[in-house]
PDB file of C-alpha atoms in Angstrom:
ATOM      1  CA  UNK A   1      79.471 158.181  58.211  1.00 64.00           C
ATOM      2  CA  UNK A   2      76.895 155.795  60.212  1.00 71.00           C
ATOM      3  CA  UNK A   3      79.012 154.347  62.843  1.00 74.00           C
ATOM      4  CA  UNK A   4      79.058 150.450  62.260  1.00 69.00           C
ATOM      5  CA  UNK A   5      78.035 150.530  58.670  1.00 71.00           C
ATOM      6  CA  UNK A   6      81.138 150.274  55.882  1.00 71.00           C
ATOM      7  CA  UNK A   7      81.335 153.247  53.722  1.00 66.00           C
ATOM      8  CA  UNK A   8      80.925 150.754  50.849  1.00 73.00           C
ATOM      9  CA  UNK A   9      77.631 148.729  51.867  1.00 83.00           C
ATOM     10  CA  UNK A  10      74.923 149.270  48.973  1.00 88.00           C
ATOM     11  CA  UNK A  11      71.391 149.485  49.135  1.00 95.00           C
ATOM     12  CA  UNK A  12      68.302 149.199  47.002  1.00 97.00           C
ATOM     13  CA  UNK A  13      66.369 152.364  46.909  1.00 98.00           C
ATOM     14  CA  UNK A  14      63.009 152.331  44.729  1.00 97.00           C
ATOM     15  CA  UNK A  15      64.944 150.847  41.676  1.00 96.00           C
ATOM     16  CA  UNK A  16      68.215 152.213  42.175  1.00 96.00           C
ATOM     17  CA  UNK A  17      71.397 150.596  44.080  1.00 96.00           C
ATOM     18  CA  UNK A  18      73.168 153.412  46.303  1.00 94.00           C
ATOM     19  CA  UNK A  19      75.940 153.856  49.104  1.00 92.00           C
ATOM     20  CA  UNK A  20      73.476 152.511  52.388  1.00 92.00           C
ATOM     21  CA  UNK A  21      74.534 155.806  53.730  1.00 89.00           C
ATOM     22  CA  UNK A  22      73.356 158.134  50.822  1.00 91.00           C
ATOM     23  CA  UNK A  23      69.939 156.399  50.329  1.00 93.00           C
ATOM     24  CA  UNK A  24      67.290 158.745  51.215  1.00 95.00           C
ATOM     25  CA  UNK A  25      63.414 158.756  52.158  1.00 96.00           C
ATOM     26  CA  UNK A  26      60.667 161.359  52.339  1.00 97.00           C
ATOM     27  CA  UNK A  27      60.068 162.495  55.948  1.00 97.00           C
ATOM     28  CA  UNK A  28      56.310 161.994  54.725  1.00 98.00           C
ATOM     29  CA  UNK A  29      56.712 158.421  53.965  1.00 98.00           C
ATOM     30  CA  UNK A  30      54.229 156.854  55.897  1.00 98.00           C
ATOM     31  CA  UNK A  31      56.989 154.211  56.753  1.00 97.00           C
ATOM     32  CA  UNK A  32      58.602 157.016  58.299  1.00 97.00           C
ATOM     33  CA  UNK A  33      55.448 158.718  59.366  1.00 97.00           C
ATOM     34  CA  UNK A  34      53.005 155.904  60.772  1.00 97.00           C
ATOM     35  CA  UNK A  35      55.391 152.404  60.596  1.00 97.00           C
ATOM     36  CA  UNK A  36      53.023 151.858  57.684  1.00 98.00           C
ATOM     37  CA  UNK A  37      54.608 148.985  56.364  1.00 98.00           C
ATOM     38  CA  UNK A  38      56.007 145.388  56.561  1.00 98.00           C
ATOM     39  CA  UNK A  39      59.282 144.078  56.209  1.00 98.00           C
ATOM     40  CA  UNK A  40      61.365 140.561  55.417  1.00 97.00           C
ATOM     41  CA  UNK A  41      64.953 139.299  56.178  1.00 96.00           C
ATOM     42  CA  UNK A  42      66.209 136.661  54.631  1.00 96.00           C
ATOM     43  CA  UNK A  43      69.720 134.675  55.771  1.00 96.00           C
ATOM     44  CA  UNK A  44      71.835 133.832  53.068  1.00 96.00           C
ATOM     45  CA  UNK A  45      74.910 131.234  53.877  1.00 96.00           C
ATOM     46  CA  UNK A  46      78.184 131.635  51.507  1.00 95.00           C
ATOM     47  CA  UNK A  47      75.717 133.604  49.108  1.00 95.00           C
ATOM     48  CA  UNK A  48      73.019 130.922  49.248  1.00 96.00           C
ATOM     49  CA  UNK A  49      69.548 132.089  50.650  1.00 97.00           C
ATOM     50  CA  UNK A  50      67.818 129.815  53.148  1.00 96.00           C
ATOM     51  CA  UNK A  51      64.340 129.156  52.645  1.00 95.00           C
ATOM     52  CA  UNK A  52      63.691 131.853  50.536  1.00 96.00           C
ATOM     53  CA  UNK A  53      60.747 130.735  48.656  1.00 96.00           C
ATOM     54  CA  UNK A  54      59.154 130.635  52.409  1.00 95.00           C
ATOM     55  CA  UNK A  55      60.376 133.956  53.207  1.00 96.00           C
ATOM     56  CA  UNK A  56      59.137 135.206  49.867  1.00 97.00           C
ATOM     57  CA  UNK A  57      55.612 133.881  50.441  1.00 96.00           C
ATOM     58  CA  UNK A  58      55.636 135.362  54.197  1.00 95.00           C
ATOM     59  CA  UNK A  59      56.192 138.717  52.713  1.00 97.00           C
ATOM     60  CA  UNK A  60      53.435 138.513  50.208  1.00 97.00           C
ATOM     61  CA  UNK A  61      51.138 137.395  52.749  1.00 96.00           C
ATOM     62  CA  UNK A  62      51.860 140.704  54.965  1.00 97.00           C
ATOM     63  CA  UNK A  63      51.975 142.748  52.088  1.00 97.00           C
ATOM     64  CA  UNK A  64      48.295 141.795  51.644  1.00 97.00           C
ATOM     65  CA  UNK A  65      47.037 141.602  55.067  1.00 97.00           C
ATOM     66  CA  UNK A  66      48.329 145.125  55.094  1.00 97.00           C
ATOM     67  CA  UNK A  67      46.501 146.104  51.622  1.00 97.00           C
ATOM     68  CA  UNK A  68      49.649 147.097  49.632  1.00 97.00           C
ATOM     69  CA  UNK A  69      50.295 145.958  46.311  1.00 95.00           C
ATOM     70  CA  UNK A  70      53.584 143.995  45.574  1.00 96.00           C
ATOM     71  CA  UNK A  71      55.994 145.861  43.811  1.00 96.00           C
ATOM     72  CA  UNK A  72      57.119 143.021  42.151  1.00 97.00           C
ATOM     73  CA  UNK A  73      56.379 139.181  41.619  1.00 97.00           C
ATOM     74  CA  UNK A  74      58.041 136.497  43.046  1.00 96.00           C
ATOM     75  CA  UNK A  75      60.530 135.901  41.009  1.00 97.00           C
ATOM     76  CA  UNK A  76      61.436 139.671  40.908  1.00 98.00           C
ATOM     77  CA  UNK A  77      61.712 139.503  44.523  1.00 98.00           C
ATOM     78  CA  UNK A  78      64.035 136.312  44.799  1.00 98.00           C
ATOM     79  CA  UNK A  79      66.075 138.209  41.782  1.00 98.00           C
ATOM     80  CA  UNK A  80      66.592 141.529  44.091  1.00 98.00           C
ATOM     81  CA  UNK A  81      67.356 139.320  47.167  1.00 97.00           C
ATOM     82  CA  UNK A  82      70.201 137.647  45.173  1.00 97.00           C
ATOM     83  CA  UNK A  83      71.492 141.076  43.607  1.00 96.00           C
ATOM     84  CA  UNK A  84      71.801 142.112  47.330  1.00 96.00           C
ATOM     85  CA  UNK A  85      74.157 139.074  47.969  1.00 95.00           C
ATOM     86  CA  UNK A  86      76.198 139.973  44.603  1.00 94.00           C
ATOM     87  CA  UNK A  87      76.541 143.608  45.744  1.00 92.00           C
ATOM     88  CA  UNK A  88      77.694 142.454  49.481  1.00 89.00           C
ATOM     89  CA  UNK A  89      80.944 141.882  50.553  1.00 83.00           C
ATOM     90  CA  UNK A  90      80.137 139.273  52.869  1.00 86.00           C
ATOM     91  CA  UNK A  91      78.407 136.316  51.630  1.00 87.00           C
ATOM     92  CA  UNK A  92      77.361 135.110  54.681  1.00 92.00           C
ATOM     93  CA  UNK A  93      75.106 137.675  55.263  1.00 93.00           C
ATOM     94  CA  UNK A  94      71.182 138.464  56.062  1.00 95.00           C
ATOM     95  CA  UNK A  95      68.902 140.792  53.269  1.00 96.00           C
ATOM     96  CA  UNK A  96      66.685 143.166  54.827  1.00 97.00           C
ATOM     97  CA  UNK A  97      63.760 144.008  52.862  1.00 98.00           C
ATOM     98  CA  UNK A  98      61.113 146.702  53.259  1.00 98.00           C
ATOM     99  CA  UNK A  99      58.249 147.586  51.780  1.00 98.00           C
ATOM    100  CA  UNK A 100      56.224 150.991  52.915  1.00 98.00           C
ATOM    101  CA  UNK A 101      52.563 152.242  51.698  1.00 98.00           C
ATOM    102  CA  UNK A 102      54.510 155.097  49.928  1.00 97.00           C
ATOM    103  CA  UNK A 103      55.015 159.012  50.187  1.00 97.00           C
ATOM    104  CA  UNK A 104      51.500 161.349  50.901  1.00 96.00           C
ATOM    105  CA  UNK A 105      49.826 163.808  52.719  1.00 95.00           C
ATOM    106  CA  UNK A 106      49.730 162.701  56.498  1.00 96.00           C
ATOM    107  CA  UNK A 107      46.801 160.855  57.328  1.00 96.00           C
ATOM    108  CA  UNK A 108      45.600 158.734  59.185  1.00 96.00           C
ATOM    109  CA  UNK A 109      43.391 156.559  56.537  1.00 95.00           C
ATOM    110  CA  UNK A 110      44.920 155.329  53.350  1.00 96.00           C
ATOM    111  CA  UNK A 111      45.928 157.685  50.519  1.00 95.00           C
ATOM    112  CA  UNK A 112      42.901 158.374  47.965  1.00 87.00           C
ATOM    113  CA  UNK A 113      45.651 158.724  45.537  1.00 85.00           C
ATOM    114  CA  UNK A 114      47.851 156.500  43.722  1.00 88.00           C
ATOM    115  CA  UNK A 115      50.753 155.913  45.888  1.00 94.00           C
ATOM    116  CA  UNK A 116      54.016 154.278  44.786  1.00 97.00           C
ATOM    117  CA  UNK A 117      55.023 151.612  47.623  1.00 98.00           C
ATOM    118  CA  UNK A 118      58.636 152.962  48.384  1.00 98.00           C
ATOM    119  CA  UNK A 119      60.728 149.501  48.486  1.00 98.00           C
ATOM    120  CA  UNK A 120      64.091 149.108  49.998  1.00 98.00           C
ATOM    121  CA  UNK A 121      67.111 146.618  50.877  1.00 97.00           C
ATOM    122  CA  UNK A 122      70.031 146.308  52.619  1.00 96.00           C
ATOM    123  CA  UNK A 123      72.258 143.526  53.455  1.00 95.00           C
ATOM    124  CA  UNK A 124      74.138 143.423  56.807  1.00 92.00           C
ATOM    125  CA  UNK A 125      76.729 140.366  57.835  1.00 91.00           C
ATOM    126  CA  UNK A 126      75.574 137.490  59.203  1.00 91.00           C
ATOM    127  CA  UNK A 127      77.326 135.247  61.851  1.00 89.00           C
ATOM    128  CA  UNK A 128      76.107 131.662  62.737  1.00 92.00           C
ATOM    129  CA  UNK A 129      75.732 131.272  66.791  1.00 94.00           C
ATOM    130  CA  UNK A 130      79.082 130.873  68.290  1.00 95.00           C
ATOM    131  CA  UNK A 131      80.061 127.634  70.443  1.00 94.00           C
ATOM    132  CA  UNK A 132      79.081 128.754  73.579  1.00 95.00           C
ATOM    133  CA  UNK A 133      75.610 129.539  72.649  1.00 95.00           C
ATOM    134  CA  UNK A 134      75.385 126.520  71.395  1.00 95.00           C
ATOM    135  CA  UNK A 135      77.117 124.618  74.425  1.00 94.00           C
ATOM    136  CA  UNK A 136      76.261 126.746  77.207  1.00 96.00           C
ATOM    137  CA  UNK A 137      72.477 128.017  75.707  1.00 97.00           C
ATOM    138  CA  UNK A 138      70.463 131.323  76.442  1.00 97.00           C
ATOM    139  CA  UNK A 139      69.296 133.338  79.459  1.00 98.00           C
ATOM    140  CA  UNK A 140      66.057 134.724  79.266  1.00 98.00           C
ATOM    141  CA  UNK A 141      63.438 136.701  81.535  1.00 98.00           C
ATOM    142  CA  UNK A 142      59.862 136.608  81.384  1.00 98.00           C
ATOM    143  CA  UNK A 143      57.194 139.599  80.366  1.00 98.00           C
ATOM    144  CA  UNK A 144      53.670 140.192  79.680  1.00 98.00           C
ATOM    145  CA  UNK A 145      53.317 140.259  75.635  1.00 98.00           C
ATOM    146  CA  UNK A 146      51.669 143.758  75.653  1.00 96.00           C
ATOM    147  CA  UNK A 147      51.918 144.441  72.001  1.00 96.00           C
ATOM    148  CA  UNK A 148      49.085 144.611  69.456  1.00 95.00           C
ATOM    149  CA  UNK A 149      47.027 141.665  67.763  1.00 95.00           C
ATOM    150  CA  UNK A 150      48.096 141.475  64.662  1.00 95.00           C
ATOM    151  CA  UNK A 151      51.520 140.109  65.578  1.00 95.00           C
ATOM    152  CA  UNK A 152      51.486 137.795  62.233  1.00 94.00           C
ATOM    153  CA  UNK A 153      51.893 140.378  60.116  1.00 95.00           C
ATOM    154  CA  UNK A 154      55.771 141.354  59.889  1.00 96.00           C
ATOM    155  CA  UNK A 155      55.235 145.430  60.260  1.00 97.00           C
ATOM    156  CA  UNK A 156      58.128 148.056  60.496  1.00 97.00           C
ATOM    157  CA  UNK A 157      55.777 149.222  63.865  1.00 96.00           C
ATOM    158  CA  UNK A 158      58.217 147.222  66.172  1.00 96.00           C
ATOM    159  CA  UNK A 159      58.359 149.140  69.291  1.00 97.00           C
ATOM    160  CA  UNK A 160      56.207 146.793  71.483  1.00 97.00           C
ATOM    161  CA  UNK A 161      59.015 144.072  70.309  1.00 97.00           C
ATOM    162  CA  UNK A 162      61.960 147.018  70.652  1.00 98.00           C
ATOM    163  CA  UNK A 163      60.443 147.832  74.329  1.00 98.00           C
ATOM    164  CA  UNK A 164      60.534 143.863  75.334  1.00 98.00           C
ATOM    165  CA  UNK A 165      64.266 143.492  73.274  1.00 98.00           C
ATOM    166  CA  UNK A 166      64.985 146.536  76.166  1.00 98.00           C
ATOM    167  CA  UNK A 167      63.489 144.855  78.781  1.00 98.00           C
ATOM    168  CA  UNK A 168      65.893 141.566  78.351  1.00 98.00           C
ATOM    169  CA  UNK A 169      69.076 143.983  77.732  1.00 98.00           C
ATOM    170  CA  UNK A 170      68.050 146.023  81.146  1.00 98.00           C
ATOM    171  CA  UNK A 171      68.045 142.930  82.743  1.00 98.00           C
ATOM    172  CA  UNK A 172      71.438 141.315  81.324  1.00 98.00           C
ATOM    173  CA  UNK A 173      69.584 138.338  79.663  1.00 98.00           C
ATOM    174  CA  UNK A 174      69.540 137.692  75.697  1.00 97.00           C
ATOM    175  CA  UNK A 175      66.157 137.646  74.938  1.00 98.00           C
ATOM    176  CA  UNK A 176      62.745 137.307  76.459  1.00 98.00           C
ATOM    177  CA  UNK A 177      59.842 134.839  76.733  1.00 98.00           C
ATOM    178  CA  UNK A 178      56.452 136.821  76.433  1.00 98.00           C
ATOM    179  CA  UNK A 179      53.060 135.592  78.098  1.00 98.00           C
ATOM    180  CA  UNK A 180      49.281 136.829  77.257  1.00 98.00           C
ATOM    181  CA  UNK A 181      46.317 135.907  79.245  1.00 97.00           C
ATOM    182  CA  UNK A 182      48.893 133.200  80.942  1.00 97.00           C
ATOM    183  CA  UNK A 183      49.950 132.007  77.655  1.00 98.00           C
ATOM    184  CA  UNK A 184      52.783 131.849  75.997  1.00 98.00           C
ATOM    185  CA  UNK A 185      53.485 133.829  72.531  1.00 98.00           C
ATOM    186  CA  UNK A 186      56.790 134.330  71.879  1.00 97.00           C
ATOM    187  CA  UNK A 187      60.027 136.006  72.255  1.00 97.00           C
ATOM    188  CA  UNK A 188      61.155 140.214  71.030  1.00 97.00           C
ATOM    189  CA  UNK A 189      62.427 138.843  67.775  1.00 95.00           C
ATOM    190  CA  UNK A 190      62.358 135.005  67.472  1.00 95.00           C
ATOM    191  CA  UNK A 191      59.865 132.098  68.170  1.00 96.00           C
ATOM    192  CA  UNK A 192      59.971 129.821  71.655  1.00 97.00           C
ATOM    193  CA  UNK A 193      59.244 125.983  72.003  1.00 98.00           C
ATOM    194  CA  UNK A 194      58.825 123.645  74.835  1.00 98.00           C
ATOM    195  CA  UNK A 195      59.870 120.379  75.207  1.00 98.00           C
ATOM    196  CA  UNK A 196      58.147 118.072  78.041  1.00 97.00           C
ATOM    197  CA  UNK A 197      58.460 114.580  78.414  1.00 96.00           C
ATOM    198  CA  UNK A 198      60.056 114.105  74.831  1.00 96.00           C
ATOM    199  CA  UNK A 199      57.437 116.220  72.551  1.00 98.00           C
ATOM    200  CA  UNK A 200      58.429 119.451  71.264  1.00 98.00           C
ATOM    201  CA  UNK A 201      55.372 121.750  71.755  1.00 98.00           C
ATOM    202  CA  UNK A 202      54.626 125.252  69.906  1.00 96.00           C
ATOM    203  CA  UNK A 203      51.896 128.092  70.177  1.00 96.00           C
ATOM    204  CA  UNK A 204      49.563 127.930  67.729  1.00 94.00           C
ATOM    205  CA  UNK A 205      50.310 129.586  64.229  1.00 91.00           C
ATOM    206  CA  UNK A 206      47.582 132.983  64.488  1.00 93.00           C
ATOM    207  CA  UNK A 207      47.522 136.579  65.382  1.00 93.00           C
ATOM    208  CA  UNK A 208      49.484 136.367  68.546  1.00 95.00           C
ATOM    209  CA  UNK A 209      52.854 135.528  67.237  1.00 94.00           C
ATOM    210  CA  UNK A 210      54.950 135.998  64.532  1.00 91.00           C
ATOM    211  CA  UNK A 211      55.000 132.726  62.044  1.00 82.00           C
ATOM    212  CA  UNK A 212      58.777 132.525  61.860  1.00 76.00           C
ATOM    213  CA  UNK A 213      59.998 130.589  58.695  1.00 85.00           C
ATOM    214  CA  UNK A 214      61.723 128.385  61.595  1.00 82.00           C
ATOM    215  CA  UNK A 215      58.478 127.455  62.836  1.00 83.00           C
ATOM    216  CA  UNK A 216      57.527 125.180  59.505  1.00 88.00           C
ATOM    217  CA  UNK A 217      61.095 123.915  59.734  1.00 93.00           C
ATOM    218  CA  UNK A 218      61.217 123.161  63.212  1.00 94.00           C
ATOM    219  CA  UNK A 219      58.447 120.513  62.823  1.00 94.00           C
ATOM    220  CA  UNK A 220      60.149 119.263  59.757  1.00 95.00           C
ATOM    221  CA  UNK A 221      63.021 118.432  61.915  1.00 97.00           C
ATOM    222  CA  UNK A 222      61.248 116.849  64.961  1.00 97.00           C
ATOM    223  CA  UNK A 223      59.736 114.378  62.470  1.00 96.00           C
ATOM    224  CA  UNK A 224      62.636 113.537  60.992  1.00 97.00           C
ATOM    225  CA  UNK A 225      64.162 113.122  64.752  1.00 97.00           C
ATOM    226  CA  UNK A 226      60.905 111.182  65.120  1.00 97.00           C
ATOM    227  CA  UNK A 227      60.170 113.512  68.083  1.00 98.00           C
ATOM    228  CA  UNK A 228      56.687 113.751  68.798  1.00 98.00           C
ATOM    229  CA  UNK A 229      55.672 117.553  67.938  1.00 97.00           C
ATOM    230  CA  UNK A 230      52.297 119.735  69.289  1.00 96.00           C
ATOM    231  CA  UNK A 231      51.402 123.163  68.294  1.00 95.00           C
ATOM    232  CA  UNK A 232      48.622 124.635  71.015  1.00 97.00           C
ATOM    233  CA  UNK A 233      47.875 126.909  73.557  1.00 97.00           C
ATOM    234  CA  UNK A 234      50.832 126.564  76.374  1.00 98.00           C
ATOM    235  CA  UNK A 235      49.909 128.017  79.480  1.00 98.00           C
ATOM    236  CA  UNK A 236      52.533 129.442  81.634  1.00 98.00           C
ATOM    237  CA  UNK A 237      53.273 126.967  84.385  1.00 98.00           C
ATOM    238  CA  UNK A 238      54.180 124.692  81.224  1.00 98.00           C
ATOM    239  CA  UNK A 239      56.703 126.870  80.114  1.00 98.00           C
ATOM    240  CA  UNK A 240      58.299 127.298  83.585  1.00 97.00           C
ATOM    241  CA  UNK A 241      58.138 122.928  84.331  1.00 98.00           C
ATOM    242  CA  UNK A 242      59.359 122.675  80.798  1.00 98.00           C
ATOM    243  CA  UNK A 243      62.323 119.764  80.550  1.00 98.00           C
ATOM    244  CA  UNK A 244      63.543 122.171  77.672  1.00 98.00           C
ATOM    245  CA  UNK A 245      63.067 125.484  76.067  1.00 98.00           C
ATOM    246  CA  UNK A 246      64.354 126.478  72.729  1.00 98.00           C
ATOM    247  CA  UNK A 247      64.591 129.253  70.644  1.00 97.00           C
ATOM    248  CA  UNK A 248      64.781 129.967  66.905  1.00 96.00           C
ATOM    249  CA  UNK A 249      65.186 132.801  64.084  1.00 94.00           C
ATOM    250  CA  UNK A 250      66.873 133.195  61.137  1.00 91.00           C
ATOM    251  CA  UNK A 251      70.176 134.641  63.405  1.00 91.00           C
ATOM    252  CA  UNK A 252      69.868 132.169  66.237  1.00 94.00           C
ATOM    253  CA  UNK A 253      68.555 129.499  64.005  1.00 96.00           C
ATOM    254  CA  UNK A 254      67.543 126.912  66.634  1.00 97.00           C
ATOM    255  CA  UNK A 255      69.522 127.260  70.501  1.00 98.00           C
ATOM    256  CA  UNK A 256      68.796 125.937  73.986  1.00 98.00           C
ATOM    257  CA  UNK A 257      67.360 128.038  76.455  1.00 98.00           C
ATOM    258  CA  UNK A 258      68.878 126.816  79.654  1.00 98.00           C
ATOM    259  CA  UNK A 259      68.157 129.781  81.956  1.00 98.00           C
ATOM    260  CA  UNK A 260      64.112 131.581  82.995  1.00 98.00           C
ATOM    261  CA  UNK A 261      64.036 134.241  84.995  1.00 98.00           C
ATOM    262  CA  UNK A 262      67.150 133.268  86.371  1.00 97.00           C
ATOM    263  CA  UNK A 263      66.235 129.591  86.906  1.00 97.00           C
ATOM    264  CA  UNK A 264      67.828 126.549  85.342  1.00 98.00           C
ATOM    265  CA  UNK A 265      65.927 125.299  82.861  1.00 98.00           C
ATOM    266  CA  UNK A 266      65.537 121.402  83.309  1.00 96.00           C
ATOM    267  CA  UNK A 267      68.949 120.332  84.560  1.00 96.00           C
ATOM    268  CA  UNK A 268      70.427 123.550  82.806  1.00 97.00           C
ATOM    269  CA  UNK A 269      72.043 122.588  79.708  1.00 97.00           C
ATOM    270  CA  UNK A 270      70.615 121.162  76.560  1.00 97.00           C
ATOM    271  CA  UNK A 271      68.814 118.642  76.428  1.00 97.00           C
ATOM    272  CA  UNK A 272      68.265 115.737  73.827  1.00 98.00           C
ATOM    273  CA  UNK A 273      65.482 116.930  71.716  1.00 98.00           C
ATOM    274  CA  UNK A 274      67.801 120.329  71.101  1.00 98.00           C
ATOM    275  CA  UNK A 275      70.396 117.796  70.320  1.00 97.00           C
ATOM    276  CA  UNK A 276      68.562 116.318  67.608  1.00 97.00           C
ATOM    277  CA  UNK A 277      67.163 119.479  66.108  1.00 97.00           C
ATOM    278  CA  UNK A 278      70.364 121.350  65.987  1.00 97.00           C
ATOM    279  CA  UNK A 279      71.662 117.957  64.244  1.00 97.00           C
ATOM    280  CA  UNK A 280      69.198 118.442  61.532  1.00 97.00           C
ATOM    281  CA  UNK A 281      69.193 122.102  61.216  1.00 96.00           C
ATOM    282  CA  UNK A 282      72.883 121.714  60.637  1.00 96.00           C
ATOM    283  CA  UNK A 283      72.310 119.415  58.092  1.00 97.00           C
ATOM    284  CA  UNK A 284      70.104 121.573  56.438  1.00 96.00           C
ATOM    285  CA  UNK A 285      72.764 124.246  55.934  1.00 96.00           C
ATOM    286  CA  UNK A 286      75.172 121.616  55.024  1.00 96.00           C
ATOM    287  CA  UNK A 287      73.439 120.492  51.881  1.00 96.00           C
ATOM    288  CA  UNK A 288      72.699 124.013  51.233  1.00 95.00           C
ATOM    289  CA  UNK A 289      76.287 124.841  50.449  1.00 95.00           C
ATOM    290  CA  UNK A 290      77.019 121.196  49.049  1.00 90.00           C
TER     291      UNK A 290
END
């Protein structure tokens, strides 16, 4: 037994669905071996994916930034990610997909030989941010971003992101805002966003930070909100004068920030602009299951 996994959650294994606890890998899978692959996880709500088709086209875009051929086509991919949901017991759940370069000798460079990509999913419960996180918001810390550059392209090689997750649990906050060259990126596992004098304001879309499928819908929202939205550099002392912070991933879908470094953020509690958003991303969920 895994402790906190049912006995009866299924997985996808290379073609075959299997117990989660009896699927199996080579120990010279270079998933295993080198964190030689990328990765996807897609929310679904009463068995209805969000945003897949953007999720889908974020994987294929790692998948060839990384150079490995997609197992499958889209459609193939939305079909597994909807199998997933059939197999789990809990509609309300998120898929976990990932996709490694495949089994081979261990080296560094890629194999010279045809390699099958060794593909794999898993669904785990999902539940939507309680009340108080909502009401009462987030406490964060800050930390230099000292992972690599390619931080758009959604790799299993997470321990930079693991290492700042730590660094927030260490300190008894929930997550943690990360800063390069006195800039802001983004957070261990979700995207950040500033809010100052009405606008909402996000770092730009490139190799620093992961493009969460949030990020498109988070400007879809402030327009509709008709809040005035940026994406740039934000330097640091932005971030810390900020009227409000936010946060957003496909767990915390959007939430106030109302504590940095253990400082109020604006008057500490969420703001208007957070208001609005959440409005609309609630919407969005709401005609999802109409």
């Amino acid at each position: 037994m895994i402790p906190g996994v049912p006995a009866d959650s299924q997985a996808y294994l290379n073609g075959e669905f299997v117990r989660l606890q009896d699927a199996k890998i080579s120990v010279l899978d270079r998933g295993f071996i080198f964190g030689d692959g990328i990765y996807e996880v897609v929310p679904a709500y009463e068995g209805r994916p969000f945003r897949l088709q953007e999720h889908l086209a974020r994987l294929a875009r790692s998948l060839e930034k990384v150079r490995i051929a997609s197992p499958f086509d889209r459609d193939g991919w939305a079909g597994l990610v909807r199998e997933l949901i059939a197999r789990s017991a809990t509609p309300s759940c998120v898929v976990y997909l990932q996709v490694t370069r495949g089994v081979a000798r261990r080296d560094h460079g890629f194999p010279g030989e045809a390699v099958t990509p060794t593909v794999f999913g898993m669904v785990s419960p999902f539940t939507r941010p309680t009340a108080d996180a909502r009401e009462n918001g987030q406490s964060l810390i800050s930390i230099p971003d000292e992972r690599w550059l390619h931080c758009d392209i959604k790799s299993v090689s997470l321990l930079g992101n693991v290492l700042a997750k730590q660094a927030a649990v260490d300190a008894g906050a929930d997550e943690v805002v990360q800063f390069r060259d006195g800039l802001l990126t983004e957070a261990a596992s979700a995207n950040i966003w500033v809010v100052s004098g009405g606008r909402l304001i996000g770092p730009p879309r490139d190799h620093r930070i992961l493009e969460g499928i949030r990020y498109g819908l988070m400007a879809e929202l402030a327009e509709e909100a008709g809040v005035p939205f940026e994406m740039r550099d934000v330097p640091r002392a932005e971030v810390e004068a900020a009227d409000e912070l936010l946060i957003s991933s496909a767990a915390r879908e959007v939430l106030p920030i109302t504590r940095l470094d253990g400082r109020p953020v604006g008057n500490g509690k969420p703001g208007p602009v957070y208001a609005k958003l959440r409005a609309g991303y609630d919407a969005r969920i709401a005609a999802l299951l109409a």
